[in-house]
Structure formats: C-alpha cells, structure tokens
mmCIF file of C-alpha atoms in Angstrom:
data_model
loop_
_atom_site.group_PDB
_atom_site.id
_atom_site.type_symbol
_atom_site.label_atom_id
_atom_site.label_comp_id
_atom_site.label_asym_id
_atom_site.label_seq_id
_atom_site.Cartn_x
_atom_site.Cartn_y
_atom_site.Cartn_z
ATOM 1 C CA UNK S 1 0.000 0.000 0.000
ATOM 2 C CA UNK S 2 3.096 2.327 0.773
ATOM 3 C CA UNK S 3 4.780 1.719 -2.533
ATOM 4 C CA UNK S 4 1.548 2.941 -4.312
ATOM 5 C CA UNK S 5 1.224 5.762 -2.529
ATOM 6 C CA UNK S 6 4.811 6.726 -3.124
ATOM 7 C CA UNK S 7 5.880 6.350 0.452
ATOM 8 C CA UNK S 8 8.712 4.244 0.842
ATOM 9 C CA UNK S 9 9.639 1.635 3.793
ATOM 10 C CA UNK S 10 12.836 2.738 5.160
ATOM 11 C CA UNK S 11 13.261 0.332 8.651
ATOM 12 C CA UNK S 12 11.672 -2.371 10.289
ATOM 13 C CA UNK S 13 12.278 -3.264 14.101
ATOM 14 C CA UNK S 14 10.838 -6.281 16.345
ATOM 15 C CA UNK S 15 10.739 -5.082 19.846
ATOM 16 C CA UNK S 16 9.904 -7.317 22.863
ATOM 17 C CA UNK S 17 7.637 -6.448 25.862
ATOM 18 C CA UNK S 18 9.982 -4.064 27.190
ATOM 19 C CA UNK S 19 9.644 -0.850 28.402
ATOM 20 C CA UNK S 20 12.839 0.691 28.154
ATOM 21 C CA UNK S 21 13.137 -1.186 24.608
ATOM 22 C CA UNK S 22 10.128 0.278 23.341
ATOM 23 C CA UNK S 23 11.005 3.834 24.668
ATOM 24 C CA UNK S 24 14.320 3.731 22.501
ATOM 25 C CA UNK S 25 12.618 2.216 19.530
ATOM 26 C CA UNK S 26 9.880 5.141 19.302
ATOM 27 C CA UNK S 27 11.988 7.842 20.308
ATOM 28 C CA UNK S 28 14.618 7.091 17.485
ATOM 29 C CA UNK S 29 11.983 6.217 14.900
ATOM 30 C CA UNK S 30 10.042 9.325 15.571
ATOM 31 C CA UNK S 31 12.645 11.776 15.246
ATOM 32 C CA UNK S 32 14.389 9.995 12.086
ATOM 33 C CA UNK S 33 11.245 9.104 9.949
ATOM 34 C CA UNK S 34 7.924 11.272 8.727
ATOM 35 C CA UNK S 35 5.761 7.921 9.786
ATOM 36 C CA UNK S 36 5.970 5.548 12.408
ATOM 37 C CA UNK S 37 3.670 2.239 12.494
ATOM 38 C CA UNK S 38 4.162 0.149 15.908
ATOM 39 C CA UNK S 39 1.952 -3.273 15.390
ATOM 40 C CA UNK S 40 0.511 -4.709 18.720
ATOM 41 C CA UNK S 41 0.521 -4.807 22.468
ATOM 42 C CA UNK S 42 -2.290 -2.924 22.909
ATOM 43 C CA UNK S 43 -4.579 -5.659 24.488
ATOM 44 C CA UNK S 44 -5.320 -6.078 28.269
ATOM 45 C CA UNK S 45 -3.111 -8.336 29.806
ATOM 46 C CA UNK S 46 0.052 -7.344 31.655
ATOM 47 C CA UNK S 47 2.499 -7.868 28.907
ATOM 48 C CA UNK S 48 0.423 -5.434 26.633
ATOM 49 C CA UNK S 49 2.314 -2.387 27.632
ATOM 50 C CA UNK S 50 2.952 -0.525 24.064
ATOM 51 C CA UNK S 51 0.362 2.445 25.176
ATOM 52 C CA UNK S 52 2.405 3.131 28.318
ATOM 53 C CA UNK S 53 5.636 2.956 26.981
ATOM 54 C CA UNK S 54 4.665 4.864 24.337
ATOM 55 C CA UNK S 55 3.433 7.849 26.756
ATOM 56 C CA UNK S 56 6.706 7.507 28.952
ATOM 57 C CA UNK S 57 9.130 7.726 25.742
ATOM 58 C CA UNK S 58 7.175 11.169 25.244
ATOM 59 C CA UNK S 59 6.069 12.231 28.924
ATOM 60 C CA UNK S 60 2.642 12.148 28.457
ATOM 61 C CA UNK S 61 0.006 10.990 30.603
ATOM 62 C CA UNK S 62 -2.373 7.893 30.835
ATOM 63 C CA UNK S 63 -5.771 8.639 30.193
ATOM 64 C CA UNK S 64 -9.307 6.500 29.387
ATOM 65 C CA UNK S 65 -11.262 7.741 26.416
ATOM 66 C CA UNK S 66 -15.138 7.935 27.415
ATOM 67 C CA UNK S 67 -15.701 7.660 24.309
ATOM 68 C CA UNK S 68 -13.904 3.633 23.496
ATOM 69 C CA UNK S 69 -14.709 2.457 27.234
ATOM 70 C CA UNK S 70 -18.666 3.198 26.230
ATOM 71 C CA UNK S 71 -18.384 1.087 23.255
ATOM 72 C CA UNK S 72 -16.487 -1.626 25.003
ATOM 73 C CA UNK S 73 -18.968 -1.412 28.214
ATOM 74 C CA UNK S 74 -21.869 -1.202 25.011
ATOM 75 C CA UNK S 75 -20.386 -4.341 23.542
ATOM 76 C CA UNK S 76 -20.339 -6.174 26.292
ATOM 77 C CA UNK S 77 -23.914 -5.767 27.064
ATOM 78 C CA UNK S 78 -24.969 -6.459 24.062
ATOM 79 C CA UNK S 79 -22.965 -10.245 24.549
ATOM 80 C CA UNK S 80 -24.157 -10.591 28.132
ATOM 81 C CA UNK S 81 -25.670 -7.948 30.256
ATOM 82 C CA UNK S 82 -24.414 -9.148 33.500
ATOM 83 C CA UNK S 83 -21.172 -8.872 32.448
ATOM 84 C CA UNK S 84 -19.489 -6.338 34.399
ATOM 85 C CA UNK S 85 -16.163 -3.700 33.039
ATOM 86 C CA UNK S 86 -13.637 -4.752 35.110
ATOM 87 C CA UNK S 87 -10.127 -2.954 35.352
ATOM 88 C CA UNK S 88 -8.610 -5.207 32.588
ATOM 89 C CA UNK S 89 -11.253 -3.927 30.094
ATOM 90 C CA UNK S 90 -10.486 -0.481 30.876
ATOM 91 C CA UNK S 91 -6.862 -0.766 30.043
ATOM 92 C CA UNK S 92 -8.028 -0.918 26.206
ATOM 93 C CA UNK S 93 -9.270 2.044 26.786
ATOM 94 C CA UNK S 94 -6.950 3.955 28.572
ATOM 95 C CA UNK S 95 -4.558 6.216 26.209
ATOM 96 C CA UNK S 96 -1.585 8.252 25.947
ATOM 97 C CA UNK S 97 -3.145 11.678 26.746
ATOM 98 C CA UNK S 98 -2.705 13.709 25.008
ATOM 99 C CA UNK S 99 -3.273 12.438 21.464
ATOM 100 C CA UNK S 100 -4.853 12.195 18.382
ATOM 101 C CA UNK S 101 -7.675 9.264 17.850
ATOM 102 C CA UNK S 102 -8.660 8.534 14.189
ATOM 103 C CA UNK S 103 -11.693 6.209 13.932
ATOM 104 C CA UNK S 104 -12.017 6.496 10.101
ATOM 105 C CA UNK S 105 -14.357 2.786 9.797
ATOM 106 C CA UNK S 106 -18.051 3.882 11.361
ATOM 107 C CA UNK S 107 -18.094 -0.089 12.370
ATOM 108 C CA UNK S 108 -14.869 0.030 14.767
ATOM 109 C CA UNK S 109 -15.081 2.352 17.733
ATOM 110 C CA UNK S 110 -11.302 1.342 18.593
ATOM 111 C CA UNK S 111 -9.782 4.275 17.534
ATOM 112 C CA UNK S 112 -5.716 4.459 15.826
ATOM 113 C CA UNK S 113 -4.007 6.418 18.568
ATOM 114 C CA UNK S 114 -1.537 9.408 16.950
ATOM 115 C CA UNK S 115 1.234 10.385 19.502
ATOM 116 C CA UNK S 116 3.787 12.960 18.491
ATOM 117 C CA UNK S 117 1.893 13.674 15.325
ATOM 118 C CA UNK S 118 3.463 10.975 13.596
ATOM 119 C CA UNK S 119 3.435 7.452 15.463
ATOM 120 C CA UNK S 120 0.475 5.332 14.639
ATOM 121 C CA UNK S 121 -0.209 2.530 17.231
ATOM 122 C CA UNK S 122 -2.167 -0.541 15.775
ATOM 123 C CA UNK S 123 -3.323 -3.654 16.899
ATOM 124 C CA UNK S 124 -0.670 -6.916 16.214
ATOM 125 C CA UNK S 125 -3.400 -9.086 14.989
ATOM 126 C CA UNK S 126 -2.869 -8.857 11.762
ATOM 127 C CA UNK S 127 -6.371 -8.940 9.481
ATOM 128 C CA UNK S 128 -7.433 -5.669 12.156
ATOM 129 C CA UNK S 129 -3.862 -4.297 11.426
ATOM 130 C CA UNK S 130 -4.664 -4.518 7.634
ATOM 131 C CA UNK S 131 -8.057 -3.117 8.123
ATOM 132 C CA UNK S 132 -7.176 -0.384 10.240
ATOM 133 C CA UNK S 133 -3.661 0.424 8.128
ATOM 134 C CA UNK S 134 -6.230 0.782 4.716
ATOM 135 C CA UNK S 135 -8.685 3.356 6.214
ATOM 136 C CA UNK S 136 -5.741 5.142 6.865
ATOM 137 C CA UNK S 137 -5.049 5.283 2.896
ATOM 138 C CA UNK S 138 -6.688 8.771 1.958
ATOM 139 C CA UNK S 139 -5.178 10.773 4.725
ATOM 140 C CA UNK S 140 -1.985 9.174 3.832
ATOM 141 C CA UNK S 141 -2.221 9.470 0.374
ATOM 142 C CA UNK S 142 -3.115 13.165 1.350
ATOM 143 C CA UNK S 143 0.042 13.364 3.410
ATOM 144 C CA UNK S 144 2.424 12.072 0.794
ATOM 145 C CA UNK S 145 4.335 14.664 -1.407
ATOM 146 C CA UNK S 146 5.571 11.844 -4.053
ATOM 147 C CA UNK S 147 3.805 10.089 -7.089
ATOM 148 C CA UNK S 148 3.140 6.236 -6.388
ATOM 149 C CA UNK S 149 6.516 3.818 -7.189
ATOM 150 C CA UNK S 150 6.398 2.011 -10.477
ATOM 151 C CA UNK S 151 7.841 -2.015 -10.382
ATOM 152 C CA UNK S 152 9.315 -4.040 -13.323
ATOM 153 C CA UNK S 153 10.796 -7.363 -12.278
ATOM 154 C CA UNK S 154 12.930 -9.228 -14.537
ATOM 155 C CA UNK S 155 14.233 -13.269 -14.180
ATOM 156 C CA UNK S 156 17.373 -13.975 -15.602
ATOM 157 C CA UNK S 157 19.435 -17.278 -15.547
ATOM 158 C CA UNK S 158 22.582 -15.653 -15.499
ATOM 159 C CA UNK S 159 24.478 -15.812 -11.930
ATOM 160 C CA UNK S 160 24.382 -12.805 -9.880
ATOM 161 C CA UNK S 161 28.487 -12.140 -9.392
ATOM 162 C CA UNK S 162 27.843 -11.922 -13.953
ATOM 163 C CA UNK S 163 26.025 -9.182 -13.119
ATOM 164 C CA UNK S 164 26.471 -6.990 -10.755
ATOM 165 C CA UNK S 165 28.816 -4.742 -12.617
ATOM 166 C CA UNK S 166 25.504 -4.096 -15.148
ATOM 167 C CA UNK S 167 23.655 -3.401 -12.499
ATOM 168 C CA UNK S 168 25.742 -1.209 -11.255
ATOM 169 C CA UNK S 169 25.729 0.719 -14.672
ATOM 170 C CA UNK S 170 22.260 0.787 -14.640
ATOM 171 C CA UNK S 171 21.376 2.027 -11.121
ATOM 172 C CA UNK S 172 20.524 5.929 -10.956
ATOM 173 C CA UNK S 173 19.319 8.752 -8.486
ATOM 174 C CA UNK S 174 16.296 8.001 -10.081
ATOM 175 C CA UNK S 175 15.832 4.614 -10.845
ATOM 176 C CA UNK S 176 16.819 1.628 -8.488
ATOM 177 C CA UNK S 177 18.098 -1.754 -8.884
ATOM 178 C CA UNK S 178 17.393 -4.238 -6.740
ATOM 179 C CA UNK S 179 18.876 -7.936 -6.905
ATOM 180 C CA UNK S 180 17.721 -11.185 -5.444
ATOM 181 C CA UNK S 181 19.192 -14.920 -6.091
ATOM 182 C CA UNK S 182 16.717 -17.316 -6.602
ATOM 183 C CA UNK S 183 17.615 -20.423 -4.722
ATOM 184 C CA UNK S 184 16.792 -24.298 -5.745
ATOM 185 C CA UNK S 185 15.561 -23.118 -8.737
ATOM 186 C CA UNK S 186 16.901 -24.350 -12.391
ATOM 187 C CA UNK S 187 15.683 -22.010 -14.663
ATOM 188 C CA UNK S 188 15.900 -18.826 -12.843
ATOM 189 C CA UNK S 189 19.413 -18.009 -10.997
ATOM 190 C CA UNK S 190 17.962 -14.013 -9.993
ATOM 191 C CA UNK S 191 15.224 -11.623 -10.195
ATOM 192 C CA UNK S 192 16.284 -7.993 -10.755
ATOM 193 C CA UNK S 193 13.546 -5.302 -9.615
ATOM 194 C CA UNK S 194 13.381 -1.899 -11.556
ATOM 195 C CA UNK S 195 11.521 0.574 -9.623
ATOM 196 C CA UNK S 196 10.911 4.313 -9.514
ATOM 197 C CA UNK S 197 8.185 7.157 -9.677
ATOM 198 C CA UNK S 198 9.055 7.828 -13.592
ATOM 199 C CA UNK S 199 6.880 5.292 -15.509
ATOM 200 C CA UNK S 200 8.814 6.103 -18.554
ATOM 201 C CA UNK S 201 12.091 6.024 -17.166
ATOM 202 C CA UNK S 202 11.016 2.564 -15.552
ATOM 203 C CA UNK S 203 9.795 0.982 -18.340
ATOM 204 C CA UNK S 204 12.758 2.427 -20.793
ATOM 205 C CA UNK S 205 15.831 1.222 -18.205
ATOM 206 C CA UNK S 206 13.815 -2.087 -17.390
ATOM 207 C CA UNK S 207 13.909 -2.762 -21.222
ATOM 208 C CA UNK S 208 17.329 -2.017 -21.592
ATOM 209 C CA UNK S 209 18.748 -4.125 -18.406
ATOM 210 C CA UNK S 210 16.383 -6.714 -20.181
ATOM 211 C CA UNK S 211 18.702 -7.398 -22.676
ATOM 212 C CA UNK S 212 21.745 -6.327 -20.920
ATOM 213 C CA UNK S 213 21.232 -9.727 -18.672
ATOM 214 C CA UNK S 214 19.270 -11.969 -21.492
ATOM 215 C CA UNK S 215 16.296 -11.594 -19.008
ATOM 216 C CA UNK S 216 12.341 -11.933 -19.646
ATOM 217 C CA UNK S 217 9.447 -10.732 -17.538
ATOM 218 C CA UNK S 218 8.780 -11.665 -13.855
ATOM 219 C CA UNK S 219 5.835 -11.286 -11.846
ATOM 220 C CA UNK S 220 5.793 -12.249 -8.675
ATOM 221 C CA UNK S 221 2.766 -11.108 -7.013
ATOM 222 C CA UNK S 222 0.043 -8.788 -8.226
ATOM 223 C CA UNK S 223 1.788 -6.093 -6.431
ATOM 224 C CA UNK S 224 3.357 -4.396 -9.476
ATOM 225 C CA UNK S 225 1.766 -1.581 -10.862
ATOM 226 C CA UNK S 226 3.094 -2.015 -14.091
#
C-alpha cells in the first residue's frame, strides 16, 4: 500500500515487551522518519504495555477515552448484560493523553491512537492491522508529497556475481536496482527489480537491463503496478 502511494519503507524493528526497549525504539523512529507504524501490544493483559511505553518515551500521561470504554462497556452488554467492566477492560481504553484518535471505519469504535503527530499505534493481529492500516489510505495518500513507485521485475538465468557490474551501470538517483538470487531453482538463478516514480524512465531502463542480462518478464505477485 506504501509503494503505491509513493511512500517508501525505510526500517523495520521487532521489539519485545519491554519498556525501556520500546522507549528507545519510538523515540529514534520518531525523530528519524515522517511515519511511524508500531503493530501490537495494545490488548489487556500485563504484557500489553505498548500504550504506556509509548506515553513515557514522550512524557505524556495515561488517560481512558469515554468515548472507546462506552463502546467496550456497550459491547459487552450487548454479549451478556451481566457482564461487568472490570479494570482489565479499561486498560483498552486507557490512552496516551494527550493524542490524536482517528476512527475512520463507522463499524470500529477502537480508535488508531496518533502520539507525536506521527506514530500510529495498531493492533498486532494482523487482518485488524490490515483493516485499520487501509482506512488510513486517503489521509496518507493526502500526506504524501511523491507520485506512487512504479515495479518491473525481470528473471534472468545468469548468476548474480555476472552481473552486478551491469547493475551497477544501470542504477541511478532516479531509478533503483534491486537484486535477489533465486535459490533451488533451475531455470531462474535471480530476479532484478526496476523501480521508480518515472513510468517512462522505468519501463525504458527495465527494457534495456532486459537485454543487458538476457532476461524476460517476472511477476511475482500482483503487487506491481506495471
């Protein structure tokens, strides 16, 4: 979704269920990188502590949102109404304060909490990740100063160390080459990636390198925009 809104992935970190670790992680992503996605411990049990760490890297406060312990307290009800909201419920609810909370989906009252204007927190599980990571694609898209990245992949049977000086040759400001070896695999020793926001430069280089490498069209996954 990044690529085609020209907004590209520069890092990715796995942090465990520690404070301190977390602290460093978001304070160093924050101040080196536009936007910041964390993925997960957000839930109520005791090791769900991304929220809190999150305030502490940024002094902020801890705060429930009337609004999300309603709708959990509503959806409870609804399941059994002698259910009663019990401190471990109102952790879900309970914020960095203060900070922005998008609920762009009418159907999901959990909202994406914004801290320092640029640090999205989402959920780990990863179909509500997606979900919530897609309504997030107009004020994204909105966001982004950059056309959307264009994608050629090539296969070639040639080795890689055959071709890494045309590669070379062929990499620009503009355009980049990307190589990965293809292992196990008879016919195909590597796929070569052109990719850039020139469509025309793209596809012209991508032709080229084509024949450079005796290469013929991969496609990998629907992905490409080309």
């Amino acid at each position: 979704m990044l690529f085609g809104l020209g907004i590209e992935l520069k890092t990715i970190q796995v942090v465990g269920d520690e404070t301190h670790d977390i602290i460093t992680s978001v304070r160093e992503l924050s101040a080196q990188y536009d936007i910041v996605f964390t993925s997960g411990g957000i839930g109520p049990t005791h090791d769900d502590i991304t929220y809190e760490s999150i305030a502490a890297a940024f002094q902020l406060d801890m705060k429930i949102d009337q609004e999300t312990y309603d709708y959990i307290q509503k959806q409870l009800a609804k399941r059994n109404p002698n259910t009663v909201m019990t401190k471990f419920h109102a952790r879900m609810a309970t914020f960095p304060h203060p900070a922005i909370l998008l609920r762009e989906l009418p159907n999901i009252k959990i909202p994406i909490v914004v801290v320092h204007d640029n640090i999205y927190i989402l959920p780990g599980i990863p179909s509500l990740f997606q979900l919530l990571l897609n309504s997030l694609k107009p004020k994204l898209q909105a966001m982004s100063q950059s056309a959307c990245f264009y994608r050629r992949e090539i296969a070639t049977a040639s080795p890689e160390v055959s071709i890494a000086s045309i590669l070379s040759d062929f990499h620009t400001q503009h355009v980049k080459i990307g190589s990965y070896p293809m292992w196990n695999n008879d016919k195909i020793k590597v796929i070569v990636t052109v990719s850039g926001q020139d469509l025309s430069r793209v596809n012209a280089i991508a032709d080229k390198l084509t024949d450079a490498i005796h290469g013929w069209p991969y496609i990998s996954t629907p992905k490409s925009h080309l």
